[in-house]
Tab-separated table of C-alpha atoms in Angstrom:
chain	number	residue	atom	x	y	z
O	944	TYR	CA	12.868	4.970	-53.263
O	945	ASN	CA	14.044	3.385	-55.571
O	946	PHE	CA	13.534	-0.274	-55.486
O	947	THR	CA	15.562	-1.246	-58.832
O	948	ASP	CA	19.083	-1.319	-56.175
O	949	CYS	CA	17.467	-4.416	-54.566
O	950	ASP	CA	18.817	-7.589	-53.378
O	951	PHE	CA	15.992	-9.527	-55.705
O	952	LYS	CA	17.508	-13.449	-54.119
O	953	LYS	CA	17.708	-11.798	-50.857
O	954	ILE	CA	14.117	-10.984	-50.523
O	955	LYS	CA	13.119	-14.130	-52.260
O	956	GLU	CA	14.401	-16.420	-49.572
O	957	SER	CA	12.809	-13.909	-46.868
O	958	TYR	CA	9.858	-13.919	-48.146
O	959	ARG	CA	9.999	-18.025	-48.396
O	960	ASN	CA	11.725	-18.130	-45.141
O	961	ILE	CA	9.601	-16.173	-42.817
O	962	ILE	CA	7.761	-13.545	-43.890
O	963	TYR	CA	5.297	-16.261	-46.149
O	964	GLN	CA	4.134	-18.504	-42.980
O	965	GLU	CA	3.245	-14.391	-41.450
O	966	LEU	CA	1.077	-13.957	-44.429
O	967	ASN	CA	-0.880	-16.878	-43.779
O	968	ASN	CA	-1.761	-16.971	-41.047
O	969	TYR	CA	-2.566	-13.270	-41.191
O	970	THR	CA	-5.032	-15.166	-44.171
O	971	LYS	CA	-5.692	-18.225	-42.731
O	972	GLY	CA	-8.644	-19.534	-44.603
O	973	THR	CA	-8.315	-17.317	-46.768
O	974	ARG	CA	-8.806	-18.009	-50.791
O	975	ALA	CA	-7.914	-15.036	-53.483
O	976	ILE	CA	-11.447	-16.460	-55.504
O	977	ASP	CA	-13.528	-15.161	-53.331
O	978	PHE	CA	-12.106	-11.169	-53.550
O	979	ASP	CA	-13.903	-10.012	-57.062
O	980	HIS	CA	-10.092	-7.697	-57.724
O	981	PHE	CA	-6.627	-8.299	-56.830
O	982	VAL	CA	-3.521	-5.904	-57.468
O	983	TYR	CA	-0.854	-6.862	-59.826
O	984	CYS	CA	2.558	-6.251	-60.484
O	985	GLU	CA	4.852	-5.773	-63.489
O	986	ASP	CA	8.505	-5.573	-62.355
O	987	GLN	CA	10.322	-6.196	-59.634
O	988	ALA	CA	10.850	-2.583	-58.246
O	989	ASP	CA	7.046	-1.839	-58.950
O	990	CYS	CA	6.091	-4.915	-57.027
O	991	LEU	CA	8.252	-3.338	-54.099
O	992	ARG	CA	6.470	-0.665	-54.041
O	993	LYS	CA	2.961	-2.426	-53.943
O	994	ILE	CA	4.443	-3.844	-51.319
O	995	GLN	CA	5.538	-1.343	-49.250
O	996	ARG	CA	2.117	1.139	-50.198
O	997	LEU	CA	-0.225	-2.106	-49.055
O	998	THR	CA	1.841	-2.997	-45.864
O	999	PHE	CA	2.407	0.708	-44.878
O	1000	GLU	CA	-0.023	3.024	-45.313
O	1001	ARG	CA	-3.795	2.840	-43.765
O	1002	ARG	CA	-7.363	2.074	-46.453
O	1003	PRO	CA	-10.243	2.473	-45.340
O	1004	GLY	CA	-11.174	-0.179	-43.482
O	1005	CYS	CA	-8.195	-1.709	-42.527
O	1006	ALA	CA	-5.721	0.817	-39.565
O	1007	ALA	CA	-2.653	-0.754	-41.194
O	1008	PRO	CA	-1.057	-3.728	-40.658
O	1009	ALA	CA	1.808	-2.632	-40.165
O	1010	ARG	CA	1.073	-3.590	-36.635
O	1011	GLU	CA	1.371	-6.918	-37.761
O	1012	ALA	CA	3.663	-9.650	-37.295
O	1013	PHE	CA	4.824	-9.921	-41.472
O	1014	ALA	CA	4.776	-6.132	-42.013
O	1015	ALA	CA	7.984	-6.021	-38.660
O	1016	ARG	CA	9.647	-8.829	-40.679
O	1017	THR	CA	9.190	-7.094	-44.403
O	1018	ARG	CA	10.424	-4.246	-43.490
O	1019	ALA	CA	13.963	-5.390	-42.376
O	1020	THR	CA	13.548	-7.940	-45.336
O	1021	LEU	CA	13.813	-4.507	-47.009
O	1022	ALA	CA	16.246	-2.215	-44.395
O	1023	ALA	CA	18.877	-5.921	-44.947
O	1024	ALA	CA	18.219	-5.768	-49.453
O	1025	CYS	CA	17.918	-2.202	-50.466
O	1026	PRO	CA	20.901	0.193	-49.897
O	1027	GLY	CA	20.103	3.099	-48.452
O	1028	TYR	CA	15.801	1.682	-47.391
O	1029	ARG	CA	14.780	2.808	-44.486
O	1030	GLY	CA	11.280	3.235	-45.380
O	1031	ALA	CA	8.360	4.281	-42.951
O	1032	GLN	CA	8.990	4.712	-40.125
O	1033	ILE	CA	6.607	3.594	-37.278
O	1034	ASN	CA	8.970	3.776	-33.846
O	1035	ASN	CA	10.013	-0.104	-32.681
O	1036	THR	CA	8.863	-0.162	-29.664
O	1037	GLN	CA	5.511	0.692	-30.127
O	1038	THR	CA	5.077	-1.563	-32.849
O	1039	MET	CA	6.569	-5.073	-30.313
O	1040	LYS	CA	4.267	-3.232	-28.024
O	1041	LYS	CA	1.973	-3.804	-30.975
O	1042	ILE	CA	1.903	-6.804	-32.278
O	1043	ARG	CA	0.774	-8.095	-29.389
O	1044	LYS	CA	-1.854	-7.121	-29.503
O	1045	ARG	CA	-3.306	-7.836	-32.470
O	1046	GLN	CA	-5.629	-5.784	-34.120
O	1047	ILE	CA	-8.905	-6.669	-34.696
O	1048	LYS	CA	-9.276	-8.449	-38.373
O	1049	THR	CA	-11.887	-6.642	-40.603
O	1050	ASN	CA	-12.973	-7.792	-43.803
O	1051	GLU	CA	-11.473	-4.611	-45.691
O	1052	CYS	CA	-7.629	-5.955	-43.890
O	1053	LEU	CA	-8.023	-9.308	-44.727
O	1054	GLU	CA	-8.766	-8.530	-48.500
O	1055	GLN	CA	-5.708	-5.715	-48.497
O	1056	VAL	CA	-3.564	-8.690	-47.118
O	1057	THR	CA	-4.904	-10.212	-49.435
O	1058	TYR	CA	-4.116	-8.790	-52.134
O	1059	LEU	CA	-0.123	-8.466	-50.453
O	1060	LYS	CA	0.027	-12.188	-50.956
O	1061	GLU	CA	-0.286	-12.411	-54.483
O	1062	LEU	CA	2.328	-9.165	-54.741
O	1063	TRP	CA	4.255	-11.540	-52.982
O	1064	GLN	CA	3.663	-14.877	-55.207
O	1065	ARG	CA	3.937	-12.648	-57.975
O	1066	LEU	CA	7.419	-11.130	-57.279
O	1067	SER	CA	8.532	-14.605	-55.871
O	1068	ARG	CA	7.689	-16.200	-59.581
O	1069	ILE	CA	10.248	-13.406	-61.836
O	1070	SER	CA	13.171	-13.246	-58.805
W	953	ALA	CA	-16.523	-5.264	-51.014
W	954	SER	CA	-16.436	-8.914	-51.388
W	955	GLY	CA	-18.238	-11.042	-54.291
W	956	LYS	CA	-19.706	-13.376	-51.361
W	957	THR	CA	-22.845	-13.122	-51.806
W	958	LYS	CA	-24.111	-11.736	-55.044
W	959	PRO	CA	-25.824	-13.904	-56.824
W	960	GLY	CA	-23.461	-16.215	-59.559
W	961	SER	CA	-20.013	-14.915	-56.375
W	962	ALA	CA	-16.875	-16.510	-56.859
W	963	SER	CA	-17.890	-20.276	-54.923
W	964	GLN	CA	-19.880	-20.882	-58.170
W	965	LEU	CA	-17.214	-20.482	-60.948
W	966	GLN	CA	-13.318	-23.092	-62.126
W	967	VAL	CA	-10.727	-21.594	-63.210
W	968	ILE	CA	-8.532	-23.777	-64.489
W	969	ASN	CA	-5.283	-22.658	-65.909
W	970	PHE	CA	-3.387	-25.084	-68.489
W	971	ASN	CA	0.430	-24.523	-68.488
W	972	PHE	CA	-0.624	-20.082	-69.186
W	973	GLU	CA	-1.481	-20.849	-72.299
W	974	ALA	CA	-5.292	-21.292	-71.737
W	975	VAL	CA	-7.353	-20.394	-69.083
W	976	GLN	CA	-10.581	-21.845	-68.493
W	977	ILE	CA	-13.398	-20.683	-66.971
W	978	THR	CA	-16.448	-23.085	-66.204
W	979	TRP	CA	-19.649	-21.170	-63.490
W	980	ASN	CA	-22.439	-23.337	-62.158
W	981	THR	CA	-26.007	-22.992	-64.296
W	982	SER	CA	-28.267	-25.514	-62.549
W	983	ALA	CA	-29.154	-21.358	-60.172
W	984	TYR	CA	-30.250	-20.322	-63.413
W	985	ALA	CA	-31.337	-23.078	-65.585
W	986	GLY	CA	-32.603	-21.492	-68.835
W	987	ILE	CA	-30.791	-17.540	-69.403
W	988	ASN	CA	-27.291	-18.036	-72.151
W	989	PHE	CA	-25.167	-16.305	-70.669
W	990	THR	CA	-22.411	-14.233	-71.858
W	991	PHE	CA	-18.989	-13.641	-71.374
W	992	VAL	CA	-16.528	-10.786	-72.164
W	993	TYR	CA	-13.164	-10.730	-71.142
W	994	LYS	CA	-10.020	-8.885	-71.301
W	995	PHE	CA	-5.945	-8.440	-70.615
W	996	ASP	CA	-5.967	-4.936	-69.697
W	997	LYS	CA	-7.636	-2.815	-67.663
W	998	LYS	CA	-7.871	0.280	-70.284
W	999	GLU	CA	-8.238	-2.224	-72.954
W	1000	GLU	CA	-11.666	-3.142	-74.219
W	1001	TYR	CA	-13.975	-5.842	-73.044
W	1002	ARG	CA	-13.601	-8.709	-75.977
W	1003	PRO	CA	-16.278	-10.908	-76.260
W	1004	CYS	CA	-15.500	-14.830	-76.144
W	1005	SER	CA	-14.494	-17.165	-78.390
W	1006	SER	CA	-14.716	-20.537	-77.373
W	1007	TYR	CA	-18.048	-20.453	-75.625
W	1008	ILE	CA	-18.171	-24.744	-72.903
W	1009	LEU	CA	-21.336	-24.942	-73.166
W	1010	GLN	CA	-23.523	-27.942	-71.437
W	1011	HIS	CA	-27.100	-29.074	-72.049
W	1012	GLY	CA	-27.028	-26.085	-74.833
W	1013	TYR	CA	-26.531	-23.218	-72.499
W	1014	SER	CA	-23.519	-21.372	-72.849
W	1015	ALA	CA	-21.502	-23.136	-69.363
W	1016	GLY	CA	-17.580	-21.821	-69.809
W	1017	CYS	CA	-15.261	-20.358	-71.771
W	1018	LEU	CA	-11.771	-20.665	-72.898
W	1019	LEU	CA	-9.465	-18.932	-73.696
W	1020	GLU	CA	-6.237	-18.433	-74.773
W	1021	VAL	CA	-3.309	-16.361	-72.343
W	1022	GLN	CA	0.135	-15.687	-73.476
W	1023	ARG	CA	1.842	-15.118	-70.200
W	1024	ASP	CA	0.924	-14.996	-66.619
W	1025	GLY	CA	-0.905	-11.963	-66.062
W	1026	PRO	CA	-3.688	-10.425	-64.815
W	1027	LEU	CA	-7.495	-11.378	-66.846
W	1028	TYR	CA	-10.116	-9.142	-66.202
W	1029	PHE	CA	-13.876	-10.559	-67.264
W	1030	SER	CA	-17.224	-10.577	-67.172
W	1031	ILE	CA	-19.926	-13.084	-67.205
W	1032	ARG	CA	-23.484	-10.842	-68.456
W	1033	ASN	CA	-26.968	-12.326	-68.854
W	1034	GLY	CA	-27.766	-10.074	-72.233
W	1035	THR	CA	-26.181	-6.446	-70.792
W	1036	GLN	CA	-26.985	-7.383	-66.949
W	1037	PRO	CA	-24.252	-8.107	-65.328
W	1038	LEU	CA	-23.970	-11.727	-62.957
W	1039	LEU	CA	-20.062	-11.049	-62.335
W	1040	THR	CA	-17.279	-9.319	-62.174
W	1041	LYS	CA	-13.918	-9.567	-61.784
W	1042	ASN	CA	-10.368	-9.339	-62.224
W	1043	LEU	CA	-7.786	-12.223	-60.829
W	1044	ALA	CA	-4.703	-13.723	-61.646
W	1045	ILE	CA	-3.696	-16.212	-63.499
W	1046	SER	CA	-1.268	-18.371	-61.711
W	1047	ALA	CA	-3.524	-18.266	-59.342
W	1048	TYR	CA	-5.093	-21.055	-61.308
W	1049	LEU	CA	-2.706	-23.329	-62.436
W	1050	LYS	CA	-1.492	-26.610	-63.888
W	1051	PRO	CA	1.259	-27.474	-64.809
W	1052	ARG	CA	1.340	-29.450	-68.341
W	1053	SER	CA	2.502	-32.826	-67.570
W	1054	PRO	CA	6.264	-33.472	-67.984
W	1055	GLY	CA	7.573	-34.649	-70.887
W	1056	ASP	CA	10.932	-35.500	-72.507
W	1057	LEU	CA	11.238	-37.939	-69.576
W	1058	SER	CA	14.978	-39.708	-69.662
W	1059	PHE	CA	16.809	-41.629	-66.940
W	1060	GLN	CA	19.804	-41.474	-66.023
W	1061	TRP	CA	21.353	-45.146	-64.027
W	1062	ARG	CA	23.850	-45.472	-61.624
W	1063	GLN	CA	25.082	-48.454	-59.085
W	1064	GLU	CA	21.287	-48.328	-57.602
W	1065	ALA	CA	20.044	-44.412	-57.876
W	1066	VAL	CA	18.991	-42.977	-60.704
W	1067	THR	CA	18.502	-38.969	-62.501
W	1068	VAL	CA	15.201	-38.739	-63.683
W	1069	THR	CA	15.534	-35.090	-65.909
W	1070	CYS	CA	12.267	-33.760	-68.221
W	1071	SER	CA	12.171	-31.106	-70.617
W	1072	ASN	CA	12.062	-27.330	-67.921
W	1073	LEU	CA	8.417	-25.636	-68.765
W	1074	GLY	CA	10.065	-22.231	-68.662
W	1075	TYR	CA	9.035	-20.399	-65.148
W	1076	ASN	CA	9.721	-20.499	-61.773
W	1077	ASP	CA	8.876	-21.802	-58.591
W	1078	LEU	CA	7.511	-25.339	-59.206
W	1079	GLN	CA	8.134	-28.681	-58.059
W	1080	TYR	CA	8.640	-32.517	-59.760
W	1081	GLU	CA	7.485	-34.877	-58.442
W	1082	ILE	CA	8.876	-38.538	-59.337
W	1083	GLN	CA	7.542	-41.565	-58.219
W	1084	HIS	CA	8.352	-45.188	-59.228
W	1085	LYS	CA	7.388	-49.163	-57.499
W	1086	THR	CA	8.163	-52.099	-59.261
W	1087	VAL	CA	4.925	-54.980	-59.580
W	1088	PHE	CA	5.038	-56.108	-56.148
W	1089	ASP	CA	4.592	-52.826	-54.348
W	1090	ALA	CA	1.353	-51.722	-54.403
W	1091	VAL	CA	2.007	-48.468	-54.306
W	1092	TRP	CA	4.095	-45.978	-55.490
W	1093	GLN	CA	6.890	-44.401	-54.157
W	1094	SER	CA	8.274	-39.930	-54.207
W	1095	THR	CA	10.967	-37.696	-54.146
W	1096	GLU	CA	10.644	-34.696	-54.648
W	1097	ALA	CA	12.858	-31.911	-56.181
W	1098	GLU	CA	12.430	-28.262	-57.348
W	1099	THR	CA	13.972	-29.250	-60.788
W	1100	CYS	CA	13.623	-31.731	-62.960
W	1101	ASN	CA	16.746	-33.104	-62.076
W	1102	VAL	CA	15.541	-35.965	-59.599
W	1103	THR	CA	17.190	-38.670	-57.858
W	1104	VAL	CA	15.788	-42.026	-56.574
W	1105	ASP	CA	18.133	-44.060	-54.840
W	1106	GLY	CA	17.982	-47.179	-52.391
W	1107	LEU	CA	16.889	-49.142	-56.719
W	1108	ASP	CA	18.061	-52.739	-57.686
W	1109	PRO	CA	18.880	-52.168	-60.934
W	1110	GLU	CA	18.261	-56.230	-61.541
W	1111	LYS	CA	14.360	-55.635	-60.973
W	1112	CYS	CA	11.924	-53.730	-63.433
W	1113	TYR	CA	10.790	-50.659	-62.562
W	1114	PHE	CA	7.576	-48.480	-63.508
W	1115	PHE	CA	8.136	-44.477	-62.975
W	1116	ARG	CA	5.857	-41.522	-63.051
W	1117	ALA	CA	6.073	-37.854	-62.972
W	1118	ARG	CA	4.208	-35.153	-61.642
W	1119	VAL	CA	4.708	-30.980	-61.880
W	1120	LYS	CA	2.921	-28.730	-58.792
W	1121	ALA	CA	3.228	-25.230	-58.846
W	1122	LEU	CA	4.564	-24.326	-55.324
W	1123	GLU	CA	2.209	-22.799	-52.829
W	1124	PHE	CA	4.523	-19.849	-52.733
W	1125	ALA	CA	4.594	-18.402	-55.445
W	1126	TYR	CA	0.911	-18.932	-56.722
W	1127	GLY	CA	-0.763	-19.837	-53.814
W	1128	SER	CA	-3.960	-22.305	-53.053
W	1129	GLU	CA	-6.466	-22.477	-55.212
W	1130	THR	CA	-3.354	-23.808	-58.569
W	1131	TYR	CA	-3.798	-27.751	-59.315
W	1132	PRO	CA	-1.076	-31.057	-59.743
W	1133	SER	CA	0.034	-31.573	-63.873
W	1134	ASP	CA	-1.353	-35.000	-65.021
W	1135	TRP	CA	0.802	-38.171	-64.133
W	1136	SER	CA	3.258	-38.252	-66.792
W	1137	GLU	CA	2.943	-41.004	-69.327
W	1138	VAL	CA	4.417	-44.555	-66.872
W	1139	THR	CA	7.647	-45.473	-67.995
W	1140	HIS	CA	9.176	-49.248	-67.359
W	1141	GLN	CA	13.098	-49.497	-66.092
W	1142	GLN	CA	15.090	-52.383	-65.512
W	1143	ARG	CA	18.931	-53.017	-65.826
W	1144	GLY	CA	19.706	-49.827	-67.044
W	1145	GLU	CA	17.289	-49.445	-70.403
W	1146	LEU	CA	13.471	-49.141	-71.612
W	1147	ARG	CA	11.516	-52.523	-70.943
W	1148	ASP	CA	7.769	-52.121	-72.843
W	1149	SER	CA	6.321	-53.381	-69.689
W	1150	CYS	CA	7.640	-55.208	-66.852
W	1151	TRP	CA	4.639	-57.619	-66.014
W	1152	GLU	CA	5.882	-59.941	-68.307
W	1153	ASN	CA	9.865	-59.947	-66.817
W	1154	SER	CA	8.932	-60.271	-62.901
W	1155	LEU	CA	5.893	-62.256	-63.119
W	1156	PHE	CA	7.468	-65.243	-65.388
W	1157	PRO	CA	10.697	-65.239	-65.503
W	1158	LYS	CA	12.456	-66.956	-68.748
W	1159	PHE	CA	12.950	-70.510	-67.058
W	1160	ILE	CA	15.683	-72.394	-68.474
W	1161	LEU	CA	14.828	-76.570	-69.024
């Protein structure tokens, strides 16, 4: 999906009012300097591509944050702000059930979601 | 994957991004007395590392590097003992922003309110804080806004007020490890005009004998 036609003001507002707090709740106390790397994005569309990948794709050591509350919010935000966006399809009832049964937060997941926060912060600064 | 346990790990590092103009990185040398570390850095993954050109010394040994930056972007660096890397890291310099202190404060009085404006820093998601007090107040009072156009009301124009300003980076856009700017110089205002000081007028008003 090409994110260039999204309503970035709407996305920034949704991030600032909802997603940001959800991400903070997940990474409580973890600091950017605790990790040796970070993920950078150049422009708005690049940021959303990387946000989608880090949010919905499985990675070594971190099954998928896709079942977390911030992921559900991210999906709803993109669907509302990006024409024709359907995103990674996860059965909604399955997602809601799984969100109640929180995942074990591996260090890899904390690192991944910390990078996700940095992508959202960057997107906010350039929107 | 995190750098927490390695010697010279992140916890012994301090990063300050001075208004996206210069970045200062300092490391704790006490654990490595007598070693002169070298610092190399780059702004793009594909670039070659380049050596620090402005070291910060402590007791004659390198304890940090001050480097010029141009924009909000990534920084890749490595702190080495000879060719042996002690710490290799990349980070977003925005996460360690310390904005410049607000300049060119101007005051627009209207009855019991004043609107304070100052020059824009040129990047987004900042919080401007204006503080004011009189000589009789022990504590400053704060008013905040997301642009440098802050209206403070409930004032008595006859009184002489101290004003000062500073800028903070908003956490949702920069993270929780930024620094507030230094306070601006204190400005004195009475009856809508600039004053050199508030002390004389307030404590020793002119009595007509």
